[in-house]
Amino acid sequence: MKHPLAATALVAGLALAALPATAPRAQSSSSLPALGDSVSAEFSVDAERRLGEQIMREIRRDPAYLDDALLLDYVQSLWEPLVGAARRRGEIGADTASAFAWEPFLVLDRSVNAFALPGGHVGVHLGLIAMTASRDELAAVLAHELSHVTQRHIARSLSNSSRQSMVGMAAMILGVLAAGRTGNAAMAQAAVVGGQAAMVQGQLNYSRDMEREADRIGYGVHSTAGYASAGVAGMFEKLEHANRLNDSNNYPYLRSHPLTTERIGEARARVQADPHAAKGVPPDGAFEHALAQARARVLMDNSVQALRRAQAQQPAPGAPASERLGALYAQALASMLLREFEPADAALAAADTLLQRELPPAARGGDAARWLQLLHVQSLLARGDARAAQQRMQSLPEAGSSRPLLLWRAQTALAAARAGAGNEPLRHSTEALQTWVAERREDAGAWQLLAQCADQLGLKLRSVRAEAESRAALGDVPGAVDRLRAGQQLARSGAAPADFIEASIIDARLREMEARRRELEAEMRNQRP
């Protein structure tokens, strides 16, 4: 596999699907334990949350963990209505509502996969985004994975295991993550095979029950969130087709979510019985999804050969406007990554023309237009024209609650300041970033950008603290402690301009991080068999 996390994600998904590591058994869906009984007693919400955090600390530091602001924002825009629908339906209980992260993240890999982790974390491969034909199809997978979380399938499994098997399974997952960090996929797979060998058949029976439950509940969540039922049908058709072709190793999703004729039949019956199922109607958000699909397709494989293919991509004759727009976007992005800016500009100009001439008026000033404008900005920054990029950003609205706009505005202001264009826009972006991270402490990318902006403005203590917060958000607690200590020494030495507020915050955060490091060390000691 190309990336360490690709092996980690697939194998961790298999490991988590195989969590009932005790005696093999067959169990019907009617006998699955209900929430609030032995599940909470034997594997608490807090234990599941901590296990998820432990896994995510490793994943966030992996090179295949991708923070692409545009794609992540798009996935979150589909995810949040699903979480809201699950809350309204009562699928998210009071115990998990605030304890779990309810967080999707991106995996830089071309294979078709998505997976749920303990504590509400859901990984989405770029290959899945690139394969789905509509937002409704992508939302169908997200709803299914969300239902694995809301029904606490991992906790259900662990509640039937002995204490020793729980410790062993946690150690196995951590071992898989550590093996994935080395880039040795064979080592990671061996770690799982060794832990699974004695209970594969029993787990297959149990996982099918959980899959059917996630299908049923996920369908209700998907529909309640306002997505078209055709998206569920479309995804099952794609997966069924891949399953008949024996997967060709491009669909790890099928290995951790095995299809059965019963699941396929039940899904089709639900769609046919749904009076609101969309038939032959272009789905809402078709243009933005086409752009997200194109961006994922280019970013998931940055080899020269793959970029050349994307650069030469042509839509089929008579293709809908959304497909033609996606093809032009892929051509422009691939050309930019190849640093061939003339064809990139030509493709972007054609996309702008298509947007104005053929798209509905509502789409011309909406998300699709923003995606094109930000690709213009990205291209200008790539060729070192920061002033032109900053002028482009001025045509876009203020960031507000839009993370992509916030980050791109700060990046262009930083590049322009470094080019001598003045610091006022950079000061504005720095304060906007500071406000953002004050409410979203886990946004490592925003913290890192804040560190760079503050350093350019000469705000040394703020820069060092932002670096520390970025490392803390990534799960690198020792790294955060080191940076906070450096900030403390900088404040005491007088080498940085006096900033008593930042110095006080650094002192307080250092105490918190040192305490957190001791907790993590104690957790690791307690988990050793």
XYZ file of C-alpha atoms in Angstrom:
529
model
C 0.000 0.000 0.000
C 1.187 3.457 -0.825
C 0.808 5.151 2.561
C 1.342 3.850 6.096
C -2.107 5.007 7.153
C -3.666 3.105 4.286
C -2.470 -0.104 5.886
C -3.346 1.216 9.316
C -6.880 2.214 8.341
C -7.715 -1.044 6.617
C -6.195 -3.253 9.274
C -7.513 -1.212 12.187
C -10.936 -1.409 10.550
C -10.630 -5.171 10.345
C -9.345 -5.329 13.908
C -12.233 -3.256 15.210
C -14.704 -5.351 13.257
C -13.168 -8.403 14.907
C -13.246 -7.187 18.478
C -15.177 -10.090 20.062
C -11.991 -12.135 20.319
C -13.339 -14.784 22.630
C -15.127 -17.985 21.675
C -16.790 -18.046 18.262
C -20.525 -17.707 18.381
C -23.479 -16.989 16.169
C -25.853 -14.307 17.331
C -28.980 -12.923 15.779
C -29.709 -9.230 15.561
C -32.561 -9.636 18.035
C -30.154 -10.736 20.748
C -27.782 -7.820 20.427
C -27.514 -6.089 23.797
C -29.426 -2.862 24.205
C -27.707 0.371 25.070
C -27.659 1.084 28.751
C -27.298 -2.524 29.947
C -24.108 -4.583 30.091
C -22.495 -2.534 27.329
C -22.137 0.521 29.529
C -21.226 -1.568 32.534
C -18.423 -3.557 30.881
C -17.091 -1.045 28.345
C -18.090 2.462 29.302
C -18.549 5.478 27.083
C -15.487 6.998 28.713
C -13.401 3.889 27.966
C -14.496 3.927 24.336
C -13.703 7.642 24.070
C -10.218 7.148 25.512
C -9.528 4.233 23.175
C -10.579 6.371 20.209
C -8.389 9.259 21.330
C -5.465 6.886 21.719
C -5.885 5.606 18.166
C -6.373 9.114 16.747
C -3.187 10.367 18.391
C -1.309 7.958 16.151
C -3.389 8.562 13.033
C -3.084 12.357 13.161
C 0.696 12.116 13.002
C 0.666 9.844 9.977
C 1.562 11.372 6.565
C -1.624 9.936 5.061
C -3.798 11.909 7.503
C -4.949 14.717 5.199
C -6.118 18.172 6.217
C -7.344 19.533 2.891
C -9.562 22.410 3.951
C -11.923 22.240 0.970
C -12.484 18.479 0.961
C -12.749 18.239 4.729
C -15.239 21.105 4.790
C -17.293 19.326 2.127
C -17.338 16.026 4.008
C -18.296 17.853 7.209
C -21.119 19.634 5.376
C -22.596 16.187 4.629
C -21.724 14.747 8.036
C -23.282 17.430 10.237
C -26.878 16.983 8.945
C -26.499 13.249 9.579
C -25.366 13.810 13.163
C -28.247 16.249 13.626
C -30.706 13.699 12.248
C -29.317 10.990 14.519
C -29.827 13.285 17.507
C -33.422 14.025 16.522
C -34.153 10.326 16.051
C -32.725 9.529 19.471
C -29.858 7.444 18.078
C -27.316 9.609 19.917
C -27.898 9.279 23.632
C -27.143 11.770 26.356
C -24.125 9.724 27.433
C -22.374 9.856 24.041
C -23.628 13.234 22.790
C -20.884 15.262 24.442
C -18.370 12.503 25.183
C -17.757 11.383 21.588
C -15.935 13.468 18.994
C -18.427 12.982 16.098
C -15.580 13.827 13.757
C -14.870 12.769 10.167
C -11.321 12.894 8.844
C -9.625 12.300 5.488
C -7.200 9.561 4.485
C -4.882 10.214 1.563
C -5.448 6.951 -0.272
C -7.009 5.981 -3.589
C -8.808 2.845 -2.354
C -12.560 2.920 -1.704
C -12.934 2.770 2.039
C -14.432 4.374 5.118
C -14.256 3.141 8.691
C -15.568 3.961 12.148
C -13.266 4.123 15.151
C -14.154 4.139 18.851
C -15.357 7.439 20.237
C -17.045 8.843 17.140
C -14.145 9.201 14.679
C -14.886 8.218 11.059
C -12.173 7.980 8.409
C -12.958 8.651 4.744
C -10.542 7.663 1.972
C -10.179 10.044 -0.972
C -10.897 7.057 -3.198
C -14.413 6.868 -1.778
C -15.084 10.541 -2.540
C -13.707 10.076 -6.057
C -15.918 7.031 -6.683
C -19.257 8.406 -5.507
C -21.430 10.029 -8.163
C -23.418 12.306 -5.865
C -23.458 13.770 -2.394
C -26.316 11.381 -1.557
C -24.108 8.356 -2.264
C -21.284 9.689 -0.111
C -23.762 10.593 2.634
C -25.112 7.013 2.510
C -21.689 5.641 3.493
C -21.268 8.299 6.181
C -24.704 7.456 7.602
C -23.788 3.775 7.746
C -20.518 4.482 9.572
C -22.246 6.944 11.889
C -24.707 4.197 12.813
C -21.848 1.879 13.754
C -20.853 4.595 16.227
C -24.303 5.474 17.551
C -25.150 1.810 18.147
C -21.786 1.356 19.886
C -20.954 -1.790 17.955
C -17.392 -1.783 19.252
C -18.634 -1.583 22.826
C -21.157 -4.349 22.123
C -18.323 -6.555 21.013
C -16.081 -5.744 23.930
C -18.878 -6.248 26.437
C -18.804 -9.937 25.524
C -15.038 -10.274 25.959
C -13.014 -10.945 29.051
C -10.847 -8.258 30.598
C -7.767 -9.987 29.228
C -9.137 -9.985 25.676
C -9.983 -6.285 25.961
C -6.424 -5.502 26.967
C -5.090 -7.773 24.242
C -7.305 -6.152 21.610
C -6.237 -2.653 22.622
C -2.619 -3.766 22.424
C -3.263 -5.304 19.002
C -4.795 -2.097 17.635
C -1.868 -0.074 18.956
C 0.519 -2.615 17.462
C -1.202 -2.262 14.100
C -0.869 1.509 14.307
C 2.802 1.239 15.234
C 3.410 -1.174 12.355
C 1.595 1.178 10.019
C 3.911 4.002 11.093
C 6.891 1.984 9.807
C 5.283 1.640 6.391
C 5.417 -2.146 6.681
C 1.944 -3.220 5.578
C 2.825 -6.907 5.837
C 3.788 -6.447 9.467
C 0.501 -4.683 10.172
C -1.530 -7.389 8.476
C 0.358 -10.088 10.373
C -0.519 -8.409 13.661
C -4.205 -8.730 12.836
C -4.099 -12.216 11.388
C -2.401 -13.476 14.536
C -5.079 -11.949 16.703
C -8.000 -13.072 14.537
C -7.159 -16.615 13.541
C -9.197 -18.351 16.267
C -12.442 -16.467 15.855
C -12.975 -15.491 12.206
C -16.081 -17.612 11.635
C -17.792 -16.452 14.806
C -17.035 -12.847 13.980
C -18.513 -13.150 10.494
C -21.845 -14.145 12.018
C -21.751 -11.282 14.467
C -20.557 -8.609 12.049
C -23.361 -9.397 9.630
C -25.864 -8.632 12.374
C -24.165 -5.328 13.032
C -24.022 -4.550 9.312
C -27.752 -5.131 8.923
C -28.438 -2.913 11.922
C -26.179 -0.167 10.550
C -27.952 -0.483 7.173
C -31.383 -0.108 8.739
C -30.569 2.738 11.122
C -28.251 4.423 8.643
C -31.018 4.483 6.052
C -33.345 6.230 8.499
C -30.678 8.769 9.449
C -29.848 9.384 5.774
C -33.505 9.982 4.921
C -34.192 12.128 7.985
C -31.207 14.323 7.094
C -32.865 15.096 3.750
C -30.713 13.035 1.408
C -32.226 11.190 -1.564
C -32.818 7.479 -1.149
C -31.346 6.948 -4.608
C -27.956 7.603 -3.022
C -28.280 4.458 -0.911
C -29.346 2.443 -3.954
C -26.495 3.855 -6.021
C -23.877 2.907 -3.446
C -25.195 -0.631 -3.099
C -25.138 -1.021 -6.878
C -21.509 0.107 -7.036
C -20.480 -2.143 -4.160
C -22.401 -5.092 -5.572
C -20.704 -4.627 -8.944
C -17.268 -4.461 -7.298
C -18.139 -7.517 -5.213
C -18.981 -9.532 -8.343
C -15.622 -8.520 -9.820
C -13.905 -9.879 -6.696
C -12.977 -6.351 -5.595
C -9.485 -6.333 -7.241
C -8.158 -5.021 -3.909
C -9.486 -1.544 -4.703
C -12.449 -1.807 -2.328
C -11.191 -2.474 1.209
C -14.664 -1.377 2.289
C -16.027 -4.692 1.059
C -13.641 -6.636 3.256
C -14.574 -4.823 6.457
C -18.264 -4.493 5.381
C -19.060 -7.778 3.594
C -22.062 -7.669 1.276
C -24.712 -10.375 1.481
C -27.725 -11.001 -0.711
C -29.877 -10.338 2.342
C -28.353 -6.864 2.891
C -28.694 -6.001 -0.784
C -32.305 -7.178 -0.880
C -33.259 -5.264 2.263
C -31.656 -2.075 0.949
C -33.502 -2.295 -2.354
C -36.779 -2.955 -0.579
C -36.331 0.159 1.561
C -35.650 2.349 -1.461
C -38.596 0.944 -3.432
C -40.905 1.505 -0.465
C -39.740 5.105 0.010
C -42.174 7.513 -1.666
C -39.535 10.246 -1.581
C -36.856 8.288 -3.436
C -35.404 10.465 -6.187
C -35.632 8.899 -9.638
C -33.747 10.537 -12.508
C -33.604 13.951 -10.826
C -30.228 15.740 -10.582
C -29.368 15.772 -6.874
C -28.856 18.973 -4.940
C -25.232 19.995 -4.702
C -24.314 18.209 -7.952
C -21.813 20.862 -8.990
C -20.000 21.055 -5.666
C -19.858 17.266 -5.472
C -18.382 17.089 -8.970
C -15.637 19.502 -7.866
C -15.000 17.566 -4.647
C -14.867 14.344 -6.654
C -12.365 15.913 -9.074
C -10.171 17.296 -6.295
C -10.116 13.953 -4.487
C -9.311 12.102 -7.713
C -6.275 14.321 -8.370
C -4.961 14.504 -4.791
C -5.271 10.789 -4.060
C -2.441 9.971 -6.480
C 0.158 12.664 -7.148
C 2.423 10.545 -9.336
C 3.350 12.179 -12.644
C 1.519 9.475 -14.594
C -1.687 9.976 -12.613
C -1.475 13.763 -12.930
C -0.981 13.421 -16.689
C -4.119 11.279 -16.892
C -6.101 13.861 -14.928
C -4.673 16.624 -17.100
C -5.900 14.818 -20.227
C -9.300 13.897 -18.765
C -12.209 14.684 -21.065
C -15.906 14.282 -20.228
C -18.039 12.024 -22.366
C -19.942 13.699 -25.241
C -23.176 15.147 -23.970
C -22.075 14.879 -20.337
C -23.977 17.035 -17.836
C -22.570 20.438 -16.916
C -21.485 19.209 -13.491
C -19.335 16.461 -15.028
C -17.763 18.885 -17.518
C -17.015 21.330 -14.717
C -15.361 18.562 -12.675
C -13.194 17.545 -15.627
C -11.981 21.117 -16.113
C -11.243 21.445 -12.405
C -9.221 18.209 -12.472
C -7.290 19.426 -15.519
C -6.476 22.734 -13.823
C -5.434 21.197 -10.494
C -3.301 18.504 -12.132
C -1.594 21.093 -14.348
C -0.905 23.284 -11.336
C 0.651 20.382 -9.405
C 2.801 19.674 -12.460
C 3.738 23.378 -12.383
C 2.425 23.822 -15.904
C 0.553 27.034 -15.306
C -0.468 27.866 -18.882
C -2.766 24.822 -19.281
C -3.931 25.372 -15.695
C -5.023 28.905 -16.573
C -6.723 27.690 -19.752
C -8.715 25.050 -17.880
C -9.710 27.528 -15.175
C -10.823 30.072 -17.781
C -12.966 27.398 -19.469
C -14.436 26.435 -16.086
C -15.271 30.092 -15.342
C -17.007 30.372 -18.722
C -18.961 27.179 -18.129
C -19.997 28.440 -14.704
C -21.373 31.680 -16.147
C -23.014 30.313 -19.279
C -24.475 26.949 -18.373
C -24.947 26.671 -14.626
C -28.165 27.756 -12.924
C -27.994 31.282 -11.467
C -28.008 29.896 -7.924
C -24.818 27.947 -8.630
C -22.906 30.846 -10.153
C -22.330 32.656 -6.901
C -22.405 29.664 -4.601
C -20.101 26.892 -3.529
C -18.980 25.945 -7.040
C -17.830 29.512 -7.731
C -15.951 29.566 -4.418
C -14.143 26.330 -5.295
C -12.995 27.811 -8.607
C -11.897 31.063 -7.015
C -9.839 29.227 -4.404
C -8.196 27.131 -7.103
C -7.243 30.393 -8.836
C -5.712 31.517 -5.520
C -3.925 28.201 -5.030
C -2.465 28.421 -8.529
C -1.255 32.006 -8.019
C 0.392 31.104 -4.718
C 2.049 28.081 -6.330
C 3.719 30.320 -8.901
C 4.748 32.872 -6.258
C 2.352 35.683 -7.196
C 1.132 36.494 -3.687
C -0.177 39.968 -4.534
C -2.432 38.652 -7.298
C -3.619 35.879 -4.987
C -4.504 38.452 -2.347
C -6.492 40.461 -4.895
C -8.395 37.299 -5.829
C -9.234 36.680 -2.178
C -10.740 40.149 -1.921
C -13.511 39.067 -4.301
C -14.579 36.403 -1.814
C -16.697 37.109 1.281
C -15.215 37.350 4.758
C -14.471 33.953 6.252
C -17.109 33.919 8.990
C -17.614 30.276 9.906
C -15.983 28.986 6.699
C -12.733 27.246 7.556
C -11.464 27.078 3.934
C -11.929 30.833 3.460
C -10.319 31.564 6.817
C -7.238 29.458 6.063
C -6.814 30.577 2.463
C -7.207 34.242 3.419
C -4.520 33.838 6.087
C -2.206 31.969 3.706
C -2.474 34.675 1.052
C -1.999 37.455 3.620
C 1.084 35.683 4.968
C 2.561 35.185 1.496
C 1.824 38.811 0.573
C 3.415 40.114 3.797
C 6.524 38.055 3.123
C 6.612 39.604 -0.358
C 6.547 43.082 1.173
C 2.895 43.946 0.549
C 2.267 45.166 4.114
C 1.109 43.606 7.350
C -2.399 44.987 7.878
C -4.272 42.142 6.111
C -2.018 39.690 7.967
C -2.893 41.257 11.335
C -6.585 40.934 10.486
C -6.158 37.262 9.509
C -4.079 36.546 12.605
C -6.801 37.854 14.882
C -9.434 35.910 12.936
C -7.375 32.734 13.379
C -6.968 33.454 17.085
C -10.732 33.782 17.466
C -11.255 30.563 15.506
C -8.891 28.393 17.556
C -10.191 29.813 20.833
C -13.415 27.917 20.083
C -11.821 24.991 18.204
C -8.733 23.960 20.134
C -8.381 20.684 18.185
C -7.794 22.403 14.818
C -4.094 21.627 14.370
C -3.922 23.153 10.892
C -5.302 26.498 12.047
C -2.911 26.547 15.015
C 0.072 25.885 12.744
C -0.942 28.645 10.364
C -1.456 30.985 13.320
C 2.086 30.188 14.465
C 3.468 31.237 11.066
C 1.381 34.415 10.916
C 2.293 35.457 14.449
C 5.980 34.830 13.782
C 5.854 37.035 10.678
C 4.325 39.817 12.799
C 7.021 39.437 15.459
C 4.629 37.964 18.041
C 7.131 35.371 19.205
C 5.367 34.106 22.313
C 2.058 33.738 20.503
C 3.851 31.892 17.706
C 5.535 29.427 20.080
C 2.303 28.764 21.957
C 0.450 28.188 18.690
C 3.100 25.648 17.682
C 2.607 23.909 21.011
C -1.179 23.874 20.596
C -0.806 22.456 17.088
C 1.275 19.575 18.440
C -1.173 19.005 21.269
C -4.056 18.855 18.773
C -2.139 16.248 16.786
C -1.721 14.160 19.929
C 1.987 14.920 20.315
C 1.826 15.817 24.001
C 5.616 15.548 24.601
C 6.169 17.860 21.629
C 3.661 20.330 23.055
C 5.436 20.257 26.418
C 8.776 20.964 24.714
C 7.402 23.972 22.808
C 5.676 25.374 25.901
C 8.891 25.079 27.859
C 10.683 26.915 25.046
C 8.046 29.637 25.254
C 8.445 29.853 29.011
C 12.205 30.257 28.661
C 11.729 32.857 25.927
C 9.416 34.906 28.153
C 11.777 34.738 31.132
C 14.852 35.614 29.082
C 13.350 38.853 27.815
C 14.353 37.938 24.251
C 10.766 38.373 23.078
C 8.612 41.496 23.506
C 6.833 41.463 26.859
C 3.418 39.780 26.594
C 2.208 38.975 30.070
C -1.062 37.475 28.893
C 0.648 34.990 26.557
C 3.276 34.203 29.193
C 0.544 33.417 31.722
C -1.302 31.230 29.232
C 1.917 29.353 28.446
C 2.523 28.689 32.154
C -1.013 27.372 32.631
C -0.961 25.238 29.474
C 2.420 23.783 30.421
C 0.985 22.564 33.718
C -1.979 21.047 31.881
C 0.179 19.338 29.259
C 2.589 17.925 31.828
C -0.338 16.493 33.761
C -1.760 15.090 30.525
C 1.565 13.463 29.684
C 1.643 11.762 33.083
C -1.900 10.484 32.507
C -0.955 9.051 29.113
C 2.105 7.346 30.529
C -0.033 5.815 33.281
C -2.608 4.636 30.717
C 0.083 2.967 28.648
C 1.510 1.207 31.699
C -1.929 -0.042 32.719
C -2.663 -1.407 29.238
C 0.382 -3.632 29.119
C -0.620 -7.296 29.558
